[in-house]
Amino acid sequence: MTKVLVSDPIDQAGIDILAQVAQVDQRVGLSEDDLKAMIGDYDALMIRSGTQVTADVIKAGARLRIIGRAGVGVDNVDVPTATQQGVLVVNSPEGNTIAAAEQALALMLSLSRHVPQAHASTMAGGWDRKKYVGNELYKKVLGVVGLGKIGSHVARVCNAMGMEVIAYDPFISADRAQQMQVRLSSLENLFEQADYITLHLPRTPDTENLVNAELLGKMKSTARLVNCARGGIIDESALADALTAGVIGGAALDVYAQEPLATDSPLRSVQERLILTPHLGASTTEAQENVAVDVAEQIRDVLLGLPARSAVNIPGLSAEIMERLKPHLQLAETLGLLVSQLSGGQLQELEVRLQGEFAQHPSQPLVIAALKGVLSSALGDRINYVNASLEAKGRGIRVLEVKDETSKDFAGGSLQLTTRGDQGGHSVTGAVFANGDLRITTIDEFPVNVSPSRHMLLTRHRDMPGIIGQLGSVLGEHNVNIASMQVGRRIVRGDAVMVLSIDDPIPPSLLVTIHAINGIKEAHPVTL
């Protein structure tokens, strides 16, 4: 008999759906050893955030066909191992969209009208009407940082309330923004112009402490900041200082770098102009039911032999094909992540060119892997192999697929990604060598032969004596160790590219120094 194990508390509506097609066993609070011992008897596992589905648990699931996470994130599931084992992983990317958007709106309104403070004062016997004079949102400027599903909903509602909405999202096209009645802006200008700022970004290496003391200092003294996205995007110490010193008008947070919020957090010492809630963004009755129903329906469909609508790993591929394409998918994602960091700005078009033997492989997963890489630097874990195409379409990014079977540049063929956007275009090419070794073979048509590494520095410079030594000296002075270096050029004393694999990321202050070196035209730190 088909069996489903539910190892976290799930809304009853989800349990009822699963019971239509399987025996449902609810066992909450299992240890990893307990889960490993019993998972072999089940065809499906449904979880929330409490259960840790490790590689060992997945490998112990001999019958396991699908893991369903009733929520957005899947950081508690070893997705690569699940994919290798042929286990589908699904989530509910839209189940709590309205709940999270409405929490941001609730905090914005609470800041404007001093709702928590006025309530506490009244309950304590006060009647301080003059003290709690507020502000209207009507005709104020709202800055939305991140126009995904949640940010877009906030923008729509606030437009209807009569606010002027500006937004920062490098992956939204101008046409798409115009359709949403949103004016695109740089991040710095947004922080300077907005009366209210709401964050809707994932936490990634690029967004960690994005809102720091410098950015807070650009805000109006009356402006308010709201974060219902992810903790760690705001430097909490800098925010506490800004509120205490009156640099900004107020802030409301639902998420924190460390949760639960530490007792010694500097935020707890702020006396005024701050509202804190305990990560309630998805905590509505409707959202909990929505995510349970969404994931339960997907588990039911998969058990009946139907496709899932929100798979996190690659759908429709057998384990055999997955294993065969693994290095090619890794190359596509790596090149996408690389070219997105070279391009910057608003991306309008991605061309995926499959050359030689690459053109003979199934193209759809390679295109999706490339899109996942391109969007990952901005959207982090929100991007997966299923939603990458939808996210690109929603941001107005055109995707062109070109097959050139006649190309003979490498024995196994090659893959070329070309981006076009408001800051021009960039192109990178790569190949899979023997034993699955990945190589970057061209950057903007300059020939190189580079193995991708975690941290890299790419420059475009004049081919002139001494420039390599100058860059090496600057990095050495700042204790940045170079693991490898390669230069590619097309003509002597013309333009060239330099690719350095380094042990640590380049700090922003050092990047300014690098740009100042005579002959350096571009410098791009890259994290893969």
XYZ file of C-alpha atoms in Angstrom:
528
model
C 0.000 0.000 0.000
C 1.198 3.540 -0.773
C 2.306 5.283 2.412
C 3.052 8.925 3.299
C 4.932 10.021 6.399
C 4.118 13.465 7.845
C 6.865 14.434 10.300
C 5.910 18.053 11.140
C 2.584 19.652 12.145
C 0.508 20.094 8.963
C -2.922 21.662 8.504
C -5.662 19.013 8.469
C -6.731 20.036 4.969
C -3.424 18.705 3.668
C -3.762 15.446 5.589
C -7.228 14.909 4.119
C -5.907 15.291 0.566
C -3.090 12.792 1.163
C -5.545 10.324 2.672
C -7.343 10.152 -0.678
C -4.492 8.140 -2.214
C -2.348 6.760 0.614
C -2.053 5.646 4.188
C -0.939 8.727 6.134
C 1.158 8.358 9.285
C 1.792 11.443 11.405
C 4.943 11.164 13.519
C 6.040 14.562 14.803
C 9.349 15.161 16.598
C 11.376 12.299 15.102
C 15.152 12.313 15.513
C 17.331 11.824 12.440
C 18.051 8.232 13.510
C 14.329 7.521 13.979
C 13.566 9.015 10.566
C 16.330 6.959 8.901
C 15.034 3.806 10.521
C 11.472 4.197 9.258
C 11.690 6.165 5.995
C 12.366 3.012 3.973
C 8.704 2.026 4.358
C 7.330 5.240 2.805
C 6.714 6.509 -0.721
C 6.455 10.181 0.273
C 7.564 12.489 3.082
C 5.778 15.726 3.972
C 7.549 18.235 6.212
C 7.695 21.863 7.278
C 10.779 23.538 8.746
C 11.330 21.257 11.734
C 12.475 18.049 10.027
C 16.038 17.886 8.684
C 16.047 15.665 5.596
C 19.737 14.812 5.311
C 21.574 12.817 2.652
C 21.541 9.768 4.925
C 17.777 10.014 5.397
C 17.202 10.285 1.651
C 19.499 7.362 0.873
C 17.645 5.264 3.450
C 14.365 5.915 1.634
C 14.408 2.960 -0.739
C 10.783 3.589 -1.784
C 10.868 7.362 -1.472
C 9.550 9.159 -4.557
C 8.801 12.678 -3.344
C 9.588 15.045 -0.474
C 7.111 17.887 0.037
C 7.974 21.004 2.059
C 4.876 22.930 3.148
C 6.476 26.344 2.738
C 8.831 28.269 0.486
C 12.372 27.373 1.546
C 13.926 23.932 1.217
C 17.138 24.607 3.135
C 16.330 21.703 5.464
C 16.369 19.227 2.537
C 19.517 17.915 0.845
C 18.221 18.671 -2.645
C 21.337 17.496 -4.570
C 21.183 14.074 -2.925
C 17.452 13.860 -3.562
C 18.054 14.610 -7.244
C 20.820 12.023 -7.477
C 18.501 9.458 -5.878
C 15.674 10.307 -8.274
C 13.528 11.796 -5.488
C 11.408 14.797 -6.419
C 11.433 17.758 -4.037
C 8.467 20.135 -4.112
C 7.522 23.233 -2.153
C 4.857 25.938 -2.109
C 6.478 29.083 -3.525
C 3.252 31.124 -3.585
C 1.318 29.775 -0.606
C 2.300 32.578 1.754
C 2.682 35.421 -0.785
C -0.382 37.347 0.397
C 0.370 36.735 4.072
C 3.923 38.107 3.790
C 2.812 41.087 1.698
C 0.058 41.964 4.146
C 2.481 41.734 7.078
C 4.676 44.349 5.356
C 1.625 46.558 4.813
C 0.506 46.091 8.421
C 3.905 47.158 9.707
C 3.997 50.131 7.362
C 0.625 51.355 8.631
C 1.573 50.639 12.252
C 4.689 52.779 11.849
C 2.673 55.596 10.311
C 0.035 55.692 13.049
C 2.117 54.539 16.067
C -0.346 51.691 16.654
C 1.673 49.526 19.101
C 2.787 52.492 21.203
C -0.691 54.066 21.297
C -2.215 50.725 22.301
C 0.289 50.227 25.130
C -0.274 53.797 26.368
C -4.056 53.458 26.334
C -3.967 50.087 28.126
C -1.786 51.697 30.776
C -4.454 54.354 31.385
C -3.172 57.079 29.106
C -4.995 59.152 26.513
C -2.141 60.766 24.556
C -3.787 61.874 21.331
C -1.287 64.643 20.570
C 1.727 62.443 21.253
C 0.652 59.910 18.629
C -0.154 62.161 15.687
C 0.728 60.087 12.633
C 1.281 60.366 8.896
C -0.772 59.334 5.882
C 0.585 56.990 3.218
C -1.381 58.814 0.531
C 0.914 60.600 -1.962
C 4.034 59.361 -0.166
C 6.890 57.680 -2.076
C 7.260 53.951 -1.472
C 10.547 52.278 -2.370
C 10.235 48.525 -3.045
C 13.541 46.656 -3.073
C 12.847 43.420 -4.959
C 9.839 43.016 -7.266
C 9.178 39.324 -6.918
C 5.720 37.982 -6.131
C 5.554 39.529 -2.655
C 7.140 42.853 -3.577
C 4.896 43.135 -6.634
C 1.774 42.589 -4.527
C 2.862 45.276 -2.068
C 3.476 47.634 -5.012
C 0.000 46.987 -6.458
C -1.761 47.595 -3.138
C 0.218 50.754 -2.416
C -0.457 52.081 -5.913
C -4.158 51.645 -5.171
C -3.686 53.551 -1.894
C -2.372 56.531 -3.831
C 1.339 56.100 -3.151
C 4.015 56.766 -5.751
C 5.972 53.517 -6.113
C 9.619 53.326 -7.121
C 11.592 50.095 -7.141
C 15.043 48.604 -7.357
C 15.277 45.237 -9.082
C 18.032 44.705 -11.693
C 16.146 41.751 -13.134
C 12.941 43.625 -13.981
C 12.694 45.132 -17.454
C 11.512 48.700 -17.997
C 8.458 47.423 -19.909
C 7.455 45.141 -17.052
C 7.894 47.941 -14.509
C 5.746 50.262 -16.611
C 2.976 47.641 -16.712
C 3.104 47.527 -12.907
C 2.995 51.359 -12.653
C 6.386 51.315 -10.971
C 9.343 53.590 -11.722
C 12.717 51.818 -11.638
C 15.538 53.399 -9.681
C 19.056 52.697 -8.510
C 19.340 51.425 -4.947
C 21.039 54.606 -3.738
C 18.458 56.908 -5.339
C 15.636 54.816 -3.916
C 16.986 55.208 -0.386
C 17.388 58.945 -0.932
C 13.901 59.553 -2.373
C 11.558 57.159 -0.563
C 9.381 58.025 2.412
C 8.861 54.305 3.091
C 11.140 51.429 2.053
C 10.113 47.781 2.092
C 12.601 44.963 1.460
C 11.691 41.821 -0.475
C 15.032 40.133 -1.177
C 16.539 36.736 -0.425
C 19.535 36.564 1.859
C 22.590 35.853 -0.289
C 26.290 36.790 -0.012
C 25.454 39.860 -2.119
C 22.511 40.992 0.042
C 23.925 40.224 3.492
C 24.057 43.511 5.454
C 23.080 45.272 2.229
C 21.335 47.958 4.274
C 24.306 49.281 6.234
C 25.171 52.538 7.961
C 26.105 54.207 4.666
C 22.809 53.332 2.994
C 20.784 54.248 6.080
C 22.545 57.596 6.063
C 21.109 58.339 2.613
C 17.517 58.079 3.871
C 15.338 61.051 4.749
C 15.241 61.754 8.471
C 11.473 61.076 8.338
C 11.674 57.888 6.246
C 10.669 54.470 7.580
C 12.136 51.041 6.781
C 10.255 47.703 6.772
C 11.754 44.206 6.456
C 9.525 41.132 6.204
C 11.856 39.290 3.804
C 14.903 37.646 5.387
C 17.027 38.432 8.400
C 20.598 39.513 7.807
C 19.790 41.902 4.954
C 19.965 44.802 7.420
C 22.973 45.519 9.613
C 21.029 45.458 12.879
C 23.650 47.342 14.903
C 23.753 50.107 12.296
C 19.949 50.269 12.291
C 19.812 50.538 16.079
C 22.326 53.396 15.969
C 20.408 55.162 13.178
C 17.134 54.966 15.109
C 18.672 56.103 18.382
C 20.389 59.046 16.692
C 17.289 60.022 14.720
C 18.977 59.419 11.365
C 15.738 57.817 10.095
C 12.135 58.157 11.165
C 11.385 54.557 12.091
C 11.700 50.861 11.272
C 9.649 47.694 11.583
C 11.195 44.213 11.400
C 9.641 40.771 11.239
C 12.888 38.869 10.492
C 16.343 38.899 12.057
C 19.899 37.722 11.434
C 19.526 35.385 14.408
C 16.160 33.905 15.340
C 14.790 33.979 17.957
C 16.090 37.518 18.440
C 18.924 37.428 20.970
C 18.252 38.971 24.375
C 21.328 41.176 23.961
C 20.440 42.324 20.446
C 21.092 46.064 19.990
C 17.561 46.330 18.589
C 16.104 45.595 22.019
C 17.746 48.726 23.428
C 15.982 51.086 20.988
C 13.402 53.082 22.920
C 11.319 54.659 20.148
C 10.422 54.459 16.461
C 10.895 50.680 16.248
C 8.386 47.820 15.887
C 9.514 44.195 16.233
C 7.405 41.106 15.503
C 8.492 37.426 15.844
C 8.636 36.313 12.165
C 4.900 36.348 11.571
C 5.041 36.846 7.791
C 3.567 33.442 6.948
C 1.632 33.044 10.189
C -1.937 33.287 9.008
C -4.551 30.577 9.108
C -5.017 30.952 5.361
C -1.306 30.707 4.554
C -0.794 27.597 6.677
C -3.741 25.942 4.966
C -2.626 27.133 1.520
C 0.872 25.670 1.776
C -0.442 22.404 3.232
C -3.031 22.001 0.465
C -0.599 23.035 -2.283
C 2.083 20.532 -1.289
C -0.359 17.744 -0.432
C -1.941 18.077 -3.885
C 1.478 17.807 -5.505
C 2.354 14.707 -3.484
C -1.004 13.177 -4.394
C -0.457 13.926 -8.090
C 3.038 12.440 -8.152
C 1.849 9.296 -6.393
C -0.804 9.020 -9.108
C 1.827 9.381 -11.841
C 1.076 13.035 -12.658
C 3.642 15.902 -12.762
C 4.241 18.266 -9.856
C 3.799 21.992 -10.475
C 6.470 23.348 -8.115
C 9.382 20.933 -8.222
C 12.621 22.332 -6.811
C 14.897 19.894 -8.606
C 14.787 18.920 -12.271
C 11.412 17.408 -13.207
C 10.868 14.764 -15.854
C 14.423 13.404 -16.002
C 15.392 9.878 -15.085
C 18.286 9.297 -12.705
C 20.292 7.946 -15.645
C 19.872 11.113 -17.745
C 20.493 13.270 -14.677
C 23.783 11.535 -14.031
C 24.860 11.846 -17.666
C 24.052 15.568 -17.848
C 25.338 16.466 -14.394
C 28.617 18.166 -15.479
C 26.884 19.921 -18.386
C 24.193 21.309 -16.071
C 26.862 22.402 -13.630
C 28.709 24.188 -16.450
C 25.539 25.963 -17.617
C 24.740 27.174 -14.097
C 28.350 28.236 -13.474
C 28.538 30.212 -16.718
C 25.174 31.836 -15.928
C 26.373 32.907 -12.495
C 29.600 34.231 -14.032
C 28.050 36.220 -16.880
C 25.408 37.771 -14.586
C 28.132 39.171 -12.340
C 29.971 40.561 -15.366
C 26.832 42.155 -16.800
C 25.220 44.011 -13.900
C 22.290 46.338 -14.544
C 18.947 45.299 -15.975
C 19.194 42.151 -18.060
C 17.011 42.160 -21.154
C 18.155 39.127 -23.119
C 20.029 35.859 -22.618
C 21.265 33.862 -25.595
C 22.152 30.224 -24.935
C 24.237 28.792 -27.767
C 24.799 25.023 -27.764
C 27.737 24.176 -29.997
C 29.016 20.853 -31.362
C 28.057 17.868 -29.215
C 26.300 20.169 -26.730
C 23.625 20.676 -29.390
C 22.862 16.946 -29.253
C 21.954 16.962 -25.562
C 18.418 17.726 -24.300
C 18.425 21.512 -24.439
C 15.659 22.459 -22.013
C 17.471 21.493 -18.793
C 20.638 23.233 -20.021
C 18.744 26.457 -20.766
C 17.007 26.277 -17.379
C 20.323 25.634 -15.609
C 21.807 28.686 -17.357
C 18.836 30.821 -16.254
C 19.135 29.530 -12.706
C 22.767 30.639 -12.650
C 21.982 34.040 -14.165
C 19.250 34.767 -11.609
C 20.884 33.174 -8.561
C 23.153 36.083 -7.691
C 20.091 38.286 -7.184
C 17.438 35.837 -6.010
C 19.411 33.171 -4.156
C 17.523 30.072 -3.039
C 14.249 31.327 -4.511
C 15.480 30.208 -7.947
C 15.320 26.575 -8.939
C 15.155 24.515 -12.116
C 11.389 24.809 -12.317
C 10.767 28.481 -11.610
C 13.827 29.922 -13.398
C 11.962 30.260 -16.705
C 8.913 31.774 -15.038
C 11.037 34.234 -13.059
C 12.895 35.261 -16.229
C 9.615 35.743 -18.094
C 8.176 37.756 -15.215
C 11.186 40.058 -15.370
C 10.869 40.566 -19.106
C 14.079 38.674 -19.956
C 14.042 37.260 -23.488
C 15.681 33.848 -23.842
C 17.150 32.801 -27.182
C 18.245 29.224 -27.798
C 20.674 28.542 -30.653
C 21.990 25.144 -31.727
C 25.119 24.875 -33.864
C 26.016 21.238 -34.399
C 28.685 22.144 -36.968
C 30.934 23.861 -34.417
C 34.092 21.828 -33.747
C 35.864 24.050 -31.227
C 36.133 21.241 -28.638
C 35.721 17.480 -28.909
C 32.751 17.473 -26.535
C 31.284 20.720 -27.819
C 30.837 23.944 -25.891
C 28.218 26.203 -24.354
C 28.154 29.970 -24.865
C 26.011 32.416 -22.872
C 25.554 35.991 -24.056
C 23.698 38.688 -22.116
C 22.351 41.988 -23.370
C 21.080 44.723 -21.092
C 21.077 48.397 -20.237
C 24.806 48.278 -19.494
C 25.744 46.524 -22.731
C 26.502 42.854 -23.197
C 28.928 40.155 -22.135
C 29.659 36.660 -23.378
C 31.275 33.599 -21.784
C 31.964 30.161 -23.229
C 32.778 26.924 -21.455
C 33.347 23.256 -22.094
C 33.366 19.954 -20.217
C 36.759 18.243 -20.451
C 37.739 14.712 -19.458
C 36.415 13.368 -16.143
C 33.825 16.142 -15.963
C 36.413 18.927 -15.588
C 34.759 22.301 -16.258
C 36.651 24.993 -18.146
C 35.916 28.599 -19.040
C 37.274 28.950 -22.579
C 36.391 32.498 -23.641
C 35.346 35.725 -21.915
C 33.967 38.388 -24.268
C 35.626 36.520 -27.153
C 39.050 36.624 -25.472
C 40.522 33.077 -25.328
C 41.280 31.686 -21.849
C 41.537 28.251 -20.263
C 40.363 28.588 -16.665
C 38.913 26.147 -14.153
C 36.094 27.894 -12.236
C 36.921 28.607 -8.590
C 34.920 29.950 -5.652
C 36.406 33.456 -5.743
C 37.713 35.092 -8.897
C 38.705 38.520 -10.175
C 38.205 39.355 -13.856
C 39.694 42.469 -15.397
C 39.689 44.034 -18.831
C 42.792 46.114 -19.403
C 45.253 47.466 -21.929
C 47.906 44.922 -22.863
C 50.903 46.893 -21.599
C 54.084 46.135 -19.632
C 53.820 46.181 -15.841
C 50.064 46.095 -15.417
C 50.033 42.477 -14.214
C 52.743 43.255 -11.687
C 50.874 46.315 -10.416
C 47.694 44.329 -9.826
C 49.631 41.538 -8.118
C 51.339 44.051 -5.847
C 48.045 45.698 -4.880
C 46.478 42.344 -4.023
C 49.572 41.335 -2.049
C 49.510 44.559 -0.065
C 45.918 43.755 0.923
C 46.765 40.137 1.853
C 44.771 38.632 -1.037
C 46.417 35.405 -2.143
C 46.389 34.518 -5.852
C 45.890 30.819 -6.557
C 46.208 31.083 -10.345
C 46.258 33.690 -13.095
C 45.711 33.714 -16.831
C 45.691 36.444 -19.474
C 43.821 36.287 -22.782
C 44.352 38.660 -25.682
C 43.557 38.850 -29.383
C 46.158 41.343 -30.561
C 49.442 42.554 -29.088
C 49.145 45.857 -27.145
C 45.379 45.856 -27.577
C 42.737 44.998 -24.999
C 43.134 41.875 -22.889
C 41.373 40.049 -20.067
C 42.958 38.726 -16.901
C 41.396 35.993 -14.764
C 42.675 35.448 -11.235
C 41.552 32.699 -8.898
C 41.895 34.047 -5.361
C 41.461 32.594 -1.894
C 39.160 35.295 -0.526
C 36.536 37.701 -1.913
C 37.585 41.208 -2.961
C 36.345 43.841 -0.458
C 34.684 46.929 -1.992
C 37.442 49.267 -0.802
C 40.081 47.195 -2.597
C 38.017 47.184 -5.781
C 38.203 50.980 -5.851
C 41.995 50.758 -5.655
C 42.082 48.199 -8.487
C 39.977 50.429 -10.731
C 42.473 53.232 -10.147
C 45.389 51.251 -11.661
C 46.440 52.838 -14.948
C 45.229 50.666 -17.815
C 42.468 48.800 -15.933
C 39.189 49.410 -17.784
C 36.919 46.991 -15.905
C 37.276 44.889 -12.765
C 34.667 42.350 -11.705
C 34.858 40.316 -8.480
C 33.045 37.007 -9.019
C 31.770 34.455 -6.500
C 30.754 31.054 -7.871
